[in-house]
Amino acid sequence: MEFLVASAVGVMTAGGLYLMLRLRTFPVILGMSLLTYAVNVFLFASGRLTVGAPPILSDGVTVYTDPLPQALVLTAIVISFGMTAVVVMIGLGAFLGSDDDHVDDPSEEEDETVQGPS
Amino acid sequence: MSLLFVVALPFFGALLPGLMNSAGRSACAGVTFAVSLAAFVGLLTNLPMVLAGEVVTARVEWMPSLGLNFTLMLDGLGFFFALLILGIGLLIVAYARHYLSRDDNMGEFFTYLLLFQGAMVGIVLSDNILLLLVFWELTSLSSFLLIGYWKHLPEGRQGARMALMVTGMGGLAMIAGMLILGQIVGSYELSVILQSRELIQADPLYVPALILILLGCFTKSAQFPFHFWLPHAMAAPTPVSAYLHSATMVKAGIFLMARMWPVLSGTPEWFVIVTTAGLVTMVLGALIALFKHDLKALLAFSTVSHLGLITMLLGTGTAFGAMAAVFHILNHATFKAALFMSAGIIDHEAHTRDIRRLGGLRKLMPVTFMIASLAALSMAGIPLLNGFLSKEMMLEETLHTNLFGVPWLVPALATFGSLLSAAYCFRLIGHVFLGPVRDDYPAKPHDPGAGLWMPPAILVVLVVVIGVAPFLAEPFVKLVTASVLGDAAEVPKAYFKIWHGLVPALFMSIFAVVGGLVMIAIFNPALRLWDATPRPEAKTILDAIVEAIVALARKIILPTHNGAFSRYAAIAAITIIAAGLHAWSTGTVSAATRVMQSAGLVPIAGWLMLVAATGGMVLMHRNRLLSLILIGIVGLMVSVGFVFLSAPDLAMTQFTVEVVTIILLLLALNFLPNRTPIESTVMRRARDTIVAVAGGLSTFALAYYYLLRDAVDTPISEFHLANSYKGGGGTNVVNVILVDFRGFDTYGEIIVLGIAALLIYALTETLLSGPVRARLLNRKPDQLRAGDIHPMMMVVLTRVLMPVILLVGFYIFWRGHNEPGGGFIAGLIVSIGVVMQYMASGFSWTSARLRYPYHGVIGAGVLIAGMTGIGSWFFSKPFLTSDFAYVRIPPFEKFELATAAVFDLGVFLAVVGAVMLSLESFSRLARRSHVPDSEHPMDIDPSRDDPLQIAAEPAKEGG
């Protein structure tokens, strides 16, 4: 189980990083969302993995999973929605204003074309 | 009156002038005067205690764990300075009322003035050095506003900037020095520090602390080599100059040296640094002052010179020196404020301050002449005026001061300084007032109204009274001196007298005055010599330094910060990975303490789906819609994982957030191109792949090692689990943490969420009001539009679902304290319900039925949450303390009422408002000009007569 969660975090991080290094806004935003999942799951896992012991107090139960990371991740999920929305809006505004959805400044592109494949 | 009020009054009063601005200039000045007067009277009510030798204190715990408490103390020294600040402040307010012209925004001026006054009073009454530092920085900031008050003048702006830069950097140095001092003593309370002389002076960090604190004092009090900012600050309106440079701002450094005198002085380091700096400043300032033609510049440099004199006296480290310093602070404040105000009057009436264009004003402005001459003669050290007394004490003190082993050095330089000082005073009187009346003044000078000359006249009366009857001031000065000295020394026995007999100081004094007269006689040749001598200009040097630093910064920043986001991201990722690798290779990893749990088929299947979806996203990211669907699968799998791993709250949140995120991205994709073209080279893709794989492997390794080891310490959540029901009244620990244990965090988070939504709204507004609007309105969609945009099936279904969703939201909200749920999740669920109405019937139909604007919903949510928190103050509990009770209303079962539920209601509203405002903003962009807004809920409605009217449009467009 631990291996599965850890590798899922790794896979999502790798995918997120790759997409974040793309040149257009939309894949970059998706990459950031993937990275957000990875970070949230990672933070959540810092309470260690427990199956079938939700932190809902009830009589006669003594084993609960760690509730604190859950509380922190819960707000993180909601906030990340807000941040994604802002980034999407900025990206969209830039595209609508200039008909261009590159994430880099034009100067950088010129450099790249001058340098050619490096 | 409590000291807290004395300090708080100017700050709170600073709100009033702005409010009274429209009520007229007199009302504006009047209210400022009333505030200052109230603080002044409040201070005076403490006079009996101070006279009795008591130390008045006031204390409010602020951050006790940091040693930062709001503690104030009033002893003789503090009282003396506060009296100067508030007393002269009153005169300045009265003067400024008549000085400022109708074009000046008086409310703004008096607001700044009161802020400054409050900060100054705060400095001199602080008992905690951290608090003192806060006020210290506040004076730097408020003086910046005051000096730059005439924003249209470039000199004003530059002068303000220079003052802020110099005093601000000194302030930073002083923070460091004070922190060291606090570390040495182990307390930040001045009262404790002042008792620890031996401890501090024996500490190896004494010298660094001393130098850093002195840097702060010297920059503030314009001591050489930091004296240059003060003359440039003269671009300020004259009331500001009179206030800042006679009694307040520049005296702050002097005050601190006096305050710290018992613990810092008396060492060779103190003596050499402070005395030398003071002496150099005194002579240099006087020399420059003599040859300045601008009246205010002359006074500015004379201020520099006199501050040097006081600094030198404090530097000697003797009790007599300290007493002379205190006396001279008083005398200087009176005559210098009067002189500045007189200079302002001359500027106001003659429209020039250039001494070369003035002269003969004695006959035209007799009142001003009287005031200015008396003040100037006092400054020159003429008997029967107060400047004479303290100057003679200073000369007396220098005779006993042996610097660098040369006994005549200090007395000779001090006499020379006094000579120059007398010379510029005589020049001020002679070249401005005496001489023939001229006929080329820029304006016809005449005496101003009483409003302008009364304030300096009051000060001059003091100058004469103290000068004639020094015994009146003696007890007070000795009282102040006693509190400067503390336990370090006895107050000297010397009496304040005009005639001490034929002592050496008298001869030095006579020599200085006669020399000053001679100097004036040979002024013209001396001026030619002065003009011919090359001198370094401090402003040019400073500008060059600043320019060099800016050039250096530019050289570093521009190549690294070139606007290429993907490069920053790559650099950041590689750096983080490298740092992690470094930690990994140098640290140690303990053996695994947990056994890996076995995973059944279902988790493996979920994992496979997640990995496949992620892989698919990377491989097929060029097809944007497809990758959007795939990320939905990833999010879904993450939610399922949360369910499986005992986190029902997280699963519900993730699931609902997933829905709104996908809707949001779909809305965005509506405008963006559908495909991402291939642009990056193979090499670049290979590089990115390497970075991504390295990042993935390192997070995997970190998580894997982490998950197989137990926490080093008992997690704090043990406390949460143990107290959730007893203290928070809820069994859902996650929710109790959110609304109770860490409610303050949550409060911050809903505010952030609200700000994000408002930001999106603002960006939309900007787009819709700019050139983008036209393009949006005339946009031709790049894809086929649905023929039936608002299908009947969907409309009916969403209407039916709406009440159900609301009920579910209500249920989830209420059970949140005890079962999975709560404000966040309920808010998201309700948002989805509302969003469905938008999707089914369109933007205009839905928003026409919107009763409450979403901004208001966000605001209401934050307010409700905040009010709940504040509510606990009424029960003398800290912010956001919650309480709960169980009630039973038949026929229901017993249920719980908690204040946390009200807080959660705030969270709920804020989430609904934020989510809806974001999504609504996006959909507003989608409205187009050639598609008329439909007022019908659906396009095809059998019960309507003209069912196809609107549906026809998109069909045409699609073809």
Short mmCIF file of N, CA and C in Angstrom, two decimals, chain B residues 639-706:
data_model
loop_
_atom_site.label_atom_id
_atom_site.label_comp_id
_atom_site.label_asym_id
_atom_site.label_seq_id
_atom_site.Cartn_x
_atom_site.Cartn_y
_atom_site.Cartn_z
N SER B 639 -9.59 11.03 -5.05
CA SER B 639 -10.70 11.03 -4.09
C SER B 639 -10.98 9.63 -3.58
N VAL B 640 -10.99 8.66 -4.50
CA VAL B 640 -11.25 7.28 -4.09
C VAL B 640 -10.17 6.83 -3.10
N GLY B 641 -8.93 7.24 -3.40
CA GLY B 641 -7.84 6.89 -2.49
C GLY B 641 -8.09 7.47 -1.10
N PHE B 642 -8.60 8.67 -1.04
CA PHE B 642 -8.89 9.28 0.26
C PHE B 642 -9.94 8.47 1.00
N VAL B 643 -10.98 8.04 0.28
CA VAL B 643 -12.01 7.22 0.93
C VAL B 643 -11.36 5.98 1.52
N PHE B 644 -10.53 5.36 0.71
CA PHE B 644 -9.94 4.10 1.12
C PHE B 644 -9.03 4.28 2.33
N LEU B 645 -8.33 5.42 2.38
CA LEU B 645 -7.34 5.63 3.44
C LEU B 645 -7.91 6.46 4.59
N SER B 646 -9.16 6.23 4.93
CA SER B 646 -9.79 6.80 6.13
C SER B 646 -9.87 8.31 6.14
N ALA B 647 -10.11 8.91 4.98
CA ALA B 647 -10.26 10.36 4.99
C ALA B 647 -11.53 10.75 4.26
N PRO B 648 -12.71 10.46 4.84
CA PRO B 648 -13.96 10.75 4.14
C PRO B 648 -14.14 12.24 3.84
N ASP B 649 -13.73 13.08 4.77
CA ASP B 649 -13.90 14.53 4.52
C ASP B 649 -13.11 14.96 3.30
N LEU B 650 -11.87 14.46 3.23
CA LEU B 650 -11.03 14.83 2.10
C LEU B 650 -11.63 14.33 0.81
N ALA B 651 -12.14 13.12 0.84
CA ALA B 651 -12.69 12.55 -0.38
C ALA B 651 -13.84 13.40 -0.88
N MET B 652 -14.71 13.80 0.06
CA MET B 652 -15.86 14.61 -0.37
C MET B 652 -15.41 15.96 -0.92
N THR B 653 -14.42 16.54 -0.27
CA THR B 653 -13.93 17.83 -0.75
C THR B 653 -13.30 17.69 -2.12
N GLN B 654 -12.42 16.70 -2.24
CA GLN B 654 -11.71 16.51 -3.51
C GLN B 654 -12.71 16.27 -4.62
N PHE B 655 -13.69 15.48 -4.33
CA PHE B 655 -14.67 15.12 -5.36
C PHE B 655 -15.43 16.36 -5.84
N THR B 656 -15.90 17.16 -4.89
CA THR B 656 -16.68 18.33 -5.29
C THR B 656 -15.80 19.38 -5.96
N VAL B 657 -14.58 19.55 -5.43
CA VAL B 657 -13.67 20.51 -6.05
C VAL B 657 -13.36 20.09 -7.48
N GLU B 658 -13.23 18.78 -7.65
CA GLU B 658 -12.95 18.24 -8.97
C GLU B 658 -14.01 18.70 -9.97
N VAL B 659 -15.26 18.61 -9.55
CA VAL B 659 -16.36 18.98 -10.44
C VAL B 659 -16.23 20.45 -10.84
N VAL B 660 -16.06 21.32 -9.85
CA VAL B 660 -16.02 22.75 -10.20
C VAL B 660 -14.76 23.08 -10.99
N THR B 661 -13.65 22.40 -10.69
CA THR B 661 -12.42 22.68 -11.44
C THR B 661 -12.59 22.30 -12.91
N ILE B 662 -13.19 21.15 -13.13
CA ILE B 662 -13.37 20.73 -14.53
C ILE B 662 -14.29 21.71 -15.26
N ILE B 663 -15.34 22.13 -14.59
CA ILE B 663 -16.24 23.11 -15.22
C ILE B 663 -15.46 24.38 -15.56
N LEU B 664 -14.64 24.80 -14.61
CA LEU B 664 -13.84 26.00 -14.80
C LEU B 664 -12.92 25.86 -16.00
N LEU B 665 -12.23 24.72 -16.07
CA LEU B 665 -11.28 24.54 -17.16
C LEU B 665 -12.01 24.40 -18.49
N LEU B 666 -13.18 23.80 -18.45
CA LEU B 666 -13.97 23.72 -19.69
C LEU B 666 -14.36 25.11 -20.17
N LEU B 667 -14.77 25.92 -19.23
CA LEU B 667 -15.13 27.30 -19.59
C LEU B 667 -13.95 28.01 -20.22
N ALA B 668 -12.76 27.76 -19.65
CA ALA B 668 -11.57 28.41 -20.18
C ALA B 668 -11.23 27.86 -21.55
N LEU B 669 -11.36 26.57 -21.69
CA LEU B 669 -11.01 25.91 -22.94
C LEU B 669 -11.90 26.39 -24.07
N ASN B 670 -13.08 26.83 -23.69
CA ASN B 670 -14.02 27.40 -24.65
C ASN B 670 -13.37 28.50 -25.48
N PHE B 671 -12.44 29.23 -24.85
CA PHE B 671 -11.80 30.36 -25.53
C PHE B 671 -10.44 30.01 -26.08
N LEU B 672 -9.80 29.04 -25.45
CA LEU B 672 -8.42 28.75 -25.83
C LEU B 672 -8.41 27.80 -27.03
N PRO B 673 -7.27 27.73 -27.74
CA PRO B 673 -7.17 26.77 -28.84
C PRO B 673 -7.34 25.35 -28.32
N ASN B 674 -7.82 24.48 -29.18
CA ASN B 674 -8.10 23.13 -28.73
C ASN B 674 -6.88 22.23 -28.70
N ARG B 675 -5.89 22.63 -29.46
CA ARG B 675 -4.70 21.77 -29.50
C ARG B 675 -3.47 22.59 -29.15
N THR B 676 -2.50 21.90 -28.60
CA THR B 676 -1.21 22.53 -28.34
C THR B 676 -0.28 22.13 -29.46
N PRO B 677 0.26 23.08 -30.21
CA PRO B 677 1.15 22.69 -31.31
C PRO B 677 2.51 22.21 -30.80
N ILE B 678 3.19 21.48 -31.65
CA ILE B 678 4.54 21.02 -31.27
C ILE B 678 5.51 22.17 -31.51
N GLU B 679 6.15 22.63 -30.49
CA GLU B 679 7.07 23.76 -30.64
C GLU B 679 8.47 23.45 -30.14
N SER B 680 8.51 22.72 -29.00
CA SER B 680 9.83 22.54 -28.40
C SER B 680 10.61 21.48 -29.17
N THR B 681 11.90 21.64 -29.15
CA THR B 681 12.77 20.70 -29.87
C THR B 681 12.83 19.38 -29.13
N VAL B 682 13.33 18.37 -29.82
CA VAL B 682 13.48 17.05 -29.20
C VAL B 682 14.40 17.14 -28.00
N MET B 683 15.48 17.91 -28.17
CA MET B 683 16.44 18.06 -27.07
C MET B 683 15.75 18.63 -25.84
N ARG B 684 14.94 19.63 -26.10
CA ARG B 684 14.27 20.28 -24.99
C ARG B 684 13.31 19.32 -24.30
N ARG B 685 12.61 18.55 -25.10
CA ARG B 685 11.68 17.59 -24.50
C ARG B 685 12.45 16.54 -23.70
N ALA B 686 13.61 16.17 -24.23
CA ALA B 686 14.43 15.20 -23.49
C ALA B 686 14.87 15.80 -22.16
N ARG B 687 15.28 17.05 -22.21
CA ARG B 687 15.72 17.73 -20.97
C ARG B 687 14.58 17.76 -19.97
N ASP B 688 13.39 18.14 -20.46
CA ASP B 688 12.25 18.23 -19.55
C ASP B 688 11.90 16.87 -18.98
N THR B 689 12.02 15.83 -19.83
CA THR B 689 11.72 14.49 -19.35
C THR B 689 12.67 14.12 -18.22
N ILE B 690 13.95 14.45 -18.42
CA ILE B 690 14.92 14.11 -17.37
C ILE B 690 14.56 14.81 -16.07
N VAL B 691 14.27 16.12 -16.18
CA VAL B 691 13.90 16.87 -14.97
C VAL B 691 12.69 16.24 -14.31
N ALA B 692 11.67 15.91 -15.14
CA ALA B 692 10.43 15.39 -14.58
C ALA B 692 10.66 14.05 -13.91
N VAL B 693 11.42 13.18 -14.59
CA VAL B 693 11.64 11.85 -14.00
C VAL B 693 12.44 11.97 -12.72
N ALA B 694 13.46 12.84 -12.75
CA ALA B 694 14.25 13.03 -11.52
C ALA B 694 13.36 13.53 -10.39
N GLY B 695 12.50 14.49 -10.70
CA GLY B 695 11.60 15.01 -9.67
C GLY B 695 10.66 13.93 -9.17
N GLY B 696 10.12 13.14 -10.09
CA GLY B 696 9.20 12.09 -9.70
C GLY B 696 9.87 11.06 -8.83
N LEU B 697 11.09 10.66 -9.24
CA LEU B 697 11.80 9.65 -8.45
C LEU B 697 12.11 10.18 -7.05
N SER B 698 12.51 11.44 -6.98
CA SER B 698 12.88 11.92 -5.64
C SER B 698 11.65 12.04 -4.74
N THR B 699 10.52 12.51 -5.28
CA THR B 699 9.33 12.57 -4.40
C THR B 699 8.89 11.16 -4.03
N PHE B 700 9.02 10.25 -4.97
CA PHE B 700 8.65 8.86 -4.66
C PHE B 700 9.51 8.34 -3.52
N ALA B 701 10.83 8.54 -3.67
CA ALA B 701 11.73 8.03 -2.64
C ALA B 701 11.42 8.67 -1.29
N LEU B 702 11.21 9.97 -1.31
CA LEU B 702 10.93 10.68 -0.06
C LEU B 702 9.67 10.12 0.58
N ALA B 703 8.60 10.02 -0.22
CA ALA B 703 7.34 9.55 0.33
C ALA B 703 7.47 8.10 0.81
N TYR B 704 8.19 7.31 0.05
CA TYR B 704 8.29 5.90 0.38
C TYR B 704 9.03 5.71 1.71
N TYR B 705 10.16 6.38 1.85
CA TYR B 705 10.92 6.24 3.09
C TYR B 705 10.14 6.79 4.27
N TYR B 706 9.45 7.82 4.00
CA TYR B 706 8.68 8.52 5.01
C TYR B 706 7.56 7.64 5.55
#
